[in-house]
Amino acid sequence: MAKLPMFREILGQSVKKPVTNLFPTIRMPKSITRFFRSVTEGKAEIVPPVATPPVFRGKIVYDRTACNGCGLCLKVCPTHAIEQVAYPPMTVTVTDEKGNVTEKLKTEKRIRIYIASCVFCGQCSDICTKGAVAMGNEFLLATEDRFAEEQIAE
Ligand code: SF4
Ligand code: SF4
């Protein structure tokens, strides 16, 4: 007798529509090659195929011009996906009081985020007082190369 509700549930589920999103198959263009060619020619755009909510935590968006290199985000990142980098490496000429001229490497601290190591926890954007990191809405991030250009935000 106890199995009756289970059978009823199985029968009910078997005639219901799937509740899962059919992505990505339903969104696939007929020809991937033609689609990418259109993207290259500016005739098509790769966008998230479904709307994301405002609080969605997707690929990090980093604004280097707003960042002051304080390093707070590095400290809170649980996966060590962020490293501090010197930017931009430039050589400046320095003249001391005796007139000696030397060349020094002048840099400012900035960060580099390895998206493949990010778990999208949002800690970095929460702690950044400059608004230099934010959670974006991009989520099509599968790749074979974790160090590809689009996998690194800097
Ligand atoms: S992104 Fe924000 S928290 Fe991270 S180093 Fe830059 S200013 Fe500091
Ligand atoms: S969102 Fe990603 S980069 Fe930012 S703290 Fe979390 S794991 Fe690190």
PDB file of C-alpha atoms and ligand atoms in Angstrom:
ATOM      1  CA  MET A   1       0.000   0.000   0.000  1.00  0.00           C
ATOM      2  CA  ALA A   2       2.860   2.333   0.798  1.00  0.00           C
ATOM      3  CA  LYS A   3       4.056   2.123  -2.808  1.00  0.00           C
ATOM      4  CA  LEU A   4       0.850   3.590  -4.235  1.00  0.00           C
ATOM      5  CA  PRO A   5       1.759   7.276  -3.691  1.00  0.00           C
ATOM      6  CA  MET A   6       5.144   6.602  -5.296  1.00  0.00           C
ATOM      7  CA  PHE A   7       3.571   5.091  -8.412  1.00  0.00           C
ATOM      8  CA  ARG A   8       1.119   7.977  -8.587  1.00  0.00           C
ATOM      9  CA  GLU A   9       4.043  10.399  -8.424  1.00  0.00           C
ATOM     10  CA  ILE A  10       5.974   8.508 -11.121  1.00  0.00           C
ATOM     11  CA  LEU A  11       2.953   8.468 -13.413  1.00  0.00           C
ATOM     12  CA  GLY A  12       2.297  12.145 -12.768  1.00  0.00           C
ATOM     13  CA  GLN A  13       5.922  13.123 -13.464  1.00  0.00           C
ATOM     14  CA  SER A  14       6.058  11.071 -16.658  1.00  0.00           C
ATOM     15  CA  VAL A  15       3.402  13.253 -18.316  1.00  0.00           C
ATOM     16  CA  LYS A  16       4.637  16.595 -16.960  1.00  0.00           C
ATOM     17  CA  LYS A  17       6.900  18.909 -18.931  1.00  0.00           C
ATOM     18  CA  PRO A  18      10.500  19.018 -17.683  1.00  0.00           C
ATOM     19  CA  VAL A  19      11.038  21.774 -15.154  1.00  0.00           C
ATOM     20  CA  THR A  20      14.668  22.178 -16.114  1.00  0.00           C
ATOM     21  CA  ASN A  21      15.838  24.724 -18.649  1.00  0.00           C
ATOM     22  CA  LEU A  22      16.633  23.134 -21.983  1.00  0.00           C
ATOM     23  CA  PHE A  23      19.680  25.360 -22.258  1.00  0.00           C
ATOM     24  CA  PRO A  24      21.949  25.190 -24.093  1.00  0.00           C
ATOM     25  CA  THR A  25      20.551  22.853 -26.743  1.00  0.00           C
ATOM     26  CA  ILE A  26      17.470  24.962 -27.362  1.00  0.00           C
ATOM     27  CA  ARG A  27      19.667  28.027 -27.937  1.00  0.00           C
ATOM     28  CA  MET A  28      22.221  26.428 -30.210  1.00  0.00           C
ATOM     29  CA  PRO A  29      22.526  27.969 -33.661  1.00  0.00           C
ATOM     30  CA  LYS A  30      22.189  25.501 -36.528  1.00  0.00           C
ATOM     31  CA  SER A  31      25.758  26.093 -37.583  1.00  0.00           C
ATOM     32  CA  ILE A  32      28.274  27.039 -34.910  1.00  0.00           C
ATOM     33  CA  THR A  33      30.860  27.906 -37.553  1.00  0.00           C
ATOM     34  CA  ARG A  34      28.488  30.302 -39.331  1.00  0.00           C
ATOM     35  CA  PHE A  35      27.450  31.800 -36.011  1.00  0.00           C
ATOM     36  CA  PHE A  36      31.027  32.528 -34.949  1.00  0.00           C
ATOM     37  CA  ARG A  37      31.719  33.994 -38.384  1.00  0.00           C
ATOM     38  CA  SER A  38      28.755  36.328 -37.888  1.00  0.00           C
ATOM     39  CA  VAL A  39      30.114  37.293 -34.458  1.00  0.00           C
ATOM     40  CA  THR A  40      33.495  38.106 -36.020  1.00  0.00           C
ATOM     41  CA  GLU A  41      31.765  40.206 -38.678  1.00  0.00           C
ATOM     42  CA  GLY A  42      29.792  42.050 -36.015  1.00  0.00           C
ATOM     43  CA  LYS A  43      26.461  40.696 -37.274  1.00  0.00           C
ATOM     44  CA  ALA A  44      25.751  38.609 -34.189  1.00  0.00           C
ATOM     45  CA  GLU A  45      26.561  38.903 -30.538  1.00  0.00           C
ATOM     46  CA  ILE A  46      27.317  36.355 -27.876  1.00  0.00           C
ATOM     47  CA  VAL A  47      25.130  37.197 -24.928  1.00  0.00           C
ATOM     48  CA  PRO A  48      23.868  35.188 -21.989  1.00  0.00           C
ATOM     49  CA  PRO A  49      20.950  33.314 -23.518  1.00  0.00           C
ATOM     50  CA  VAL A  50      18.758  33.730 -20.488  1.00  0.00           C
ATOM     51  CA  ALA A  51      18.143  36.788 -18.388  1.00  0.00           C
ATOM     52  CA  THR A  52      20.057  36.846 -15.128  1.00  0.00           C
ATOM     53  CA  PRO A  53      18.695  38.343 -11.918  1.00  0.00           C
ATOM     54  CA  PRO A  54      20.259  41.593 -10.641  1.00  0.00           C
ATOM     55  CA  VAL A  55      22.090  39.785  -7.835  1.00  0.00           C
ATOM     56  CA  PHE A  56      23.490  37.110 -10.130  1.00  0.00           C
ATOM     57  CA  ARG A  57      27.121  36.216  -9.435  1.00  0.00           C
ATOM     58  CA  GLY A  58      28.741  35.576 -12.786  1.00  0.00           C
ATOM     59  CA  LYS A  59      32.147  36.336 -14.235  1.00  0.00           C
ATOM     60  CA  ILE A  60      33.993  39.029 -12.303  1.00  0.00           C
ATOM     61  CA  VAL A  61      34.179  42.446 -13.894  1.00  0.00           C
ATOM     62  CA  TYR A  62      37.309  44.337 -12.916  1.00  0.00           C
ATOM     63  CA  ASP A  63      37.861  48.067 -13.342  1.00  0.00           C
ATOM     64  CA  ARG A  64      41.591  48.664 -13.130  1.00  0.00           C
ATOM     65  CA  THR A  65      41.176  52.447 -13.199  1.00  0.00           C
ATOM     66  CA  ALA A  66      39.069  52.377 -10.026  1.00  0.00           C
ATOM     67  CA  CYS A  67      41.385  49.957  -8.202  1.00  0.00           C
ATOM     68  CA  ASN A  68      43.988  51.363  -5.836  1.00  0.00           C
ATOM     69  CA  GLY A  69      45.802  48.086  -5.326  1.00  0.00           C
ATOM     70  CA  CYS A  70      44.994  47.898  -1.617  1.00  0.00           C
ATOM     71  CA  GLY A  71      44.984  44.090  -1.723  1.00  0.00           C
ATOM     72  CA  LEU A  72      41.912  43.567   0.445  1.00  0.00           C
ATOM     73  CA  CYS A  73      40.281  41.346  -2.167  1.00  0.00           C
ATOM     74  CA  LEU A  74      43.333  39.067  -2.172  1.00  0.00           C
ATOM     75  CA  LYS A  75      42.975  38.512   1.545  1.00  0.00           C
ATOM     76  CA  VAL A  76      39.334  37.473   1.420  1.00  0.00           C
ATOM     77  CA  CYS A  77      39.421  35.343  -1.717  1.00  0.00           C
ATOM     78  CA  PRO A  78      38.981  31.748  -0.494  1.00  0.00           C
ATOM     79  CA  THR A  79      40.461  30.173  -3.607  1.00  0.00           C
ATOM     80  CA  HIS A  80      43.445  32.484  -4.097  1.00  0.00           C
ATOM     81  CA  ALA A  81      42.088  33.384  -7.496  1.00  0.00           C
ATOM     82  CA  ILE A  82      43.465  36.903  -7.205  1.00  0.00           C
ATOM     83  CA  GLU A  83      47.079  37.961  -7.316  1.00  0.00           C
ATOM     84  CA  GLN A  84      48.687  41.338  -6.994  1.00  0.00           C
ATOM     85  CA  VAL A  85      50.506  42.576 -10.045  1.00  0.00           C
ATOM     86  CA  ALA A  86      52.607  45.569 -10.855  1.00  0.00           C
ATOM     87  CA  TYR A  87      51.009  47.817 -13.427  1.00  0.00           C
ATOM     88  CA  PRO A  88      52.166  49.293 -15.660  1.00  0.00           C
ATOM     89  CA  PRO A  89      55.878  48.501 -15.489  1.00  0.00           C
ATOM     90  CA  MET A  90      57.523  51.722 -16.626  1.00  0.00           C
ATOM     91  CA  THR A  91      61.020  53.079 -16.306  1.00  0.00           C
ATOM     92  CA  VAL A  92      61.450  56.539 -14.796  1.00  0.00           C
ATOM     93  CA  THR A  93      64.600  58.625 -14.639  1.00  0.00           C
ATOM     94  CA  VAL A  94      65.500  59.799 -11.145  1.00  0.00           C
ATOM     95  CA  THR A  95      68.083  62.501 -10.399  1.00  0.00           C
ATOM     96  CA  ASP A  96      69.408  62.640  -6.820  1.00  0.00           C
ATOM     97  CA  GLU A  97      70.729  65.737  -4.992  1.00  0.00           C
ATOM     98  CA  LYS A  98      74.264  65.069  -6.296  1.00  0.00           C
ATOM     99  CA  GLY A  99      73.051  65.090  -9.857  1.00  0.00           C
ATOM    100  CA  ASN A 100      73.393  61.326 -10.342  1.00  0.00           C
ATOM    101  CA  VAL A 101      70.878  60.053 -12.824  1.00  0.00           C
ATOM    102  CA  THR A 102      69.473  56.566 -12.350  1.00  0.00           C
ATOM    103  CA  GLU A 103      66.661  54.670 -13.915  1.00  0.00           C
ATOM    104  CA  LYS A 104      64.080  53.001 -11.734  1.00  0.00           C
ATOM    105  CA  LEU A 105      61.178  50.740 -12.471  1.00  0.00           C
ATOM    106  CA  LYS A 106      58.014  52.475 -11.314  1.00  0.00           C
ATOM    107  CA  THR A 107      54.862  50.468 -10.910  1.00  0.00           C
ATOM    108  CA  GLU A 108      51.515  50.700  -9.255  1.00  0.00           C
ATOM    109  CA  LYS A 109      49.809  47.787  -7.576  1.00  0.00           C
ATOM    110  CA  ARG A 110      46.840  46.293  -9.322  1.00  0.00           C
ATOM    111  CA  ILE A 111      45.283  42.837  -9.399  1.00  0.00           C
ATOM    112  CA  ARG A 112      44.791  39.938 -11.755  1.00  0.00           C
ATOM    113  CA  ILE A 113      41.864  37.544 -11.327  1.00  0.00           C
ATOM    114  CA  TYR A 114      41.999  33.990 -12.610  1.00  0.00           C
ATOM    115  CA  ILE A 115      38.385  33.288 -13.474  1.00  0.00           C
ATOM    116  CA  ALA A 116      38.952  29.531 -13.670  1.00  0.00           C
ATOM    117  CA  SER A 117      39.852  29.520  -9.964  1.00  0.00           C
ATOM    118  CA  CYS A 118      36.935  31.738  -8.921  1.00  0.00           C
ATOM    119  CA  VAL A 119      33.995  30.175  -7.113  1.00  0.00           C
ATOM    120  CA  PHE A 120      31.837  33.289  -7.511  1.00  0.00           C
ATOM    121  CA  CYS A 121      31.430  33.818  -3.784  1.00  0.00           C
ATOM    122  CA  GLY A 122      31.346  37.604  -4.198  1.00  0.00           C
ATOM    123  CA  GLN A 123      33.671  38.272  -1.239  1.00  0.00           C
ATOM    124  CA  CYS A 124      35.992  40.425  -3.322  1.00  0.00           C
ATOM    125  CA  SER A 125      33.224  42.692  -4.586  1.00  0.00           C
ATOM    126  CA  ASP A 126      31.751  42.941  -1.091  1.00  0.00           C
ATOM    127  CA  ILE A 127      34.991  44.108   0.463  1.00  0.00           C
ATOM    128  CA  CYS A 128      36.242  46.417  -2.271  1.00  0.00           C
ATOM    129  CA  THR A 129      35.679  49.985  -1.138  1.00  0.00           C
ATOM    130  CA  LYS A 130      36.424  51.367  -4.593  1.00  0.00           C
ATOM    131  CA  GLY A 131      33.839  49.399  -6.510  1.00  0.00           C
ATOM    132  CA  ALA A 132      36.619  48.060  -8.692  1.00  0.00           C
ATOM    133  CA  VAL A 133      35.364  44.485  -8.736  1.00  0.00           C
ATOM    134  CA  ALA A 134      31.796  43.452  -9.365  1.00  0.00           C
ATOM    135  CA  MET A 135      29.984  40.265 -10.137  1.00  0.00           C
ATOM    136  CA  GLY A 136      28.974  40.298 -13.773  1.00  0.00           C
ATOM    137  CA  ASN A 137      26.240  38.370 -15.524  1.00  0.00           C
ATOM    138  CA  GLU A 138      28.364  36.287 -17.873  1.00  0.00           C
ATOM    139  CA  PHE A 139      28.263  32.574 -17.160  1.00  0.00           C
ATOM    140  CA  LEU A 140      29.252  30.839 -20.369  1.00  0.00           C
ATOM    141  CA  LEU A 141      32.763  30.256 -19.131  1.00  0.00           C
ATOM    142  CA  ALA A 142      33.606  26.713 -20.130  1.00  0.00           C
ATOM    143  CA  THR A 143      37.035  26.538 -21.686  1.00  0.00           C
ATOM    144  CA  GLU A 144      39.889  24.187 -22.444  1.00  0.00           C
ATOM    145  CA  ASP A 145      42.488  26.786 -21.539  1.00  0.00           C
ATOM    146  CA  ARG A 146      42.248  28.151 -18.020  1.00  0.00           C
ATOM    147  CA  PHE A 147      44.821  30.816 -18.862  1.00  0.00           C
ATOM    148  CA  ALA A 148      43.078  32.026 -22.018  1.00  0.00           C
ATOM    149  CA  GLU A 149      42.686  35.783 -22.327  1.00  0.00           C
ATOM    150  CA  GLU A 150      38.978  35.703 -21.480  1.00  0.00           C
ATOM    151  CA  GLN A 151      39.737  33.652 -18.383  1.00  0.00           C
ATOM    152  CA  ILE A 152      41.812  36.392 -16.817  1.00  0.00           C
ATOM    153  CA  ALA A 153      40.546  39.760 -15.622  1.00  0.00           C
ATOM    154  CA  GLU A 154      43.217  42.423 -15.203  1.00  0.00           C
TER     155      GLU A 154
HETATM  156  S1  SF4 B   1      39.927  45.533  -6.493  1.00  0.00           S
HETATM  157 FE1  SF4 B   1      39.312  46.751  -4.706  1.00  0.00          FE
HETATM  158  S2  SF4 B   1      39.896  45.508  -2.924  1.00  0.00           S
HETATM  159 FE2  SF4 B   1      40.989  44.674  -4.700  1.00  0.00          FE
HETATM  160  S3  SF4 B   1      42.999  45.699  -4.702  1.00  0.00           S
HETATM  161 FE3  SF4 B   1      41.629  46.912  -6.033  1.00  0.00          FE
HETATM  162  S4  SF4 B   1      40.733  48.473  -4.695  1.00  0.00           S
HETATM  163 FE4  SF4 B   1      41.605  46.885  -3.344  1.00  0.00          FE
HETATM  164  S1  SF4 B   2      34.253  35.932  -6.250  1.00  0.00           S
HETATM  165 FE1  SF4 B   2      35.961  34.700  -7.050  1.00  0.00          FE
HETATM  166  S2  SF4 B   2      37.710  36.094  -7.108  1.00  0.00           S
HETATM  167 FE2  SF4 B   2      36.153  37.024  -5.778  1.00  0.00          FE
HETATM  168  S3  SF4 B   2      36.685  36.349  -3.709  1.00  0.00           S
HETATM  169 FE3  SF4 B   2      35.203  34.869  -4.502  1.00  0.00          FE
HETATM  170  S4  SF4 B   2      36.450  33.257  -5.426  1.00  0.00           S
HETATM  171 FE4  SF4 B   2      37.788  35.017  -5.152  1.00  0.00          FE
END
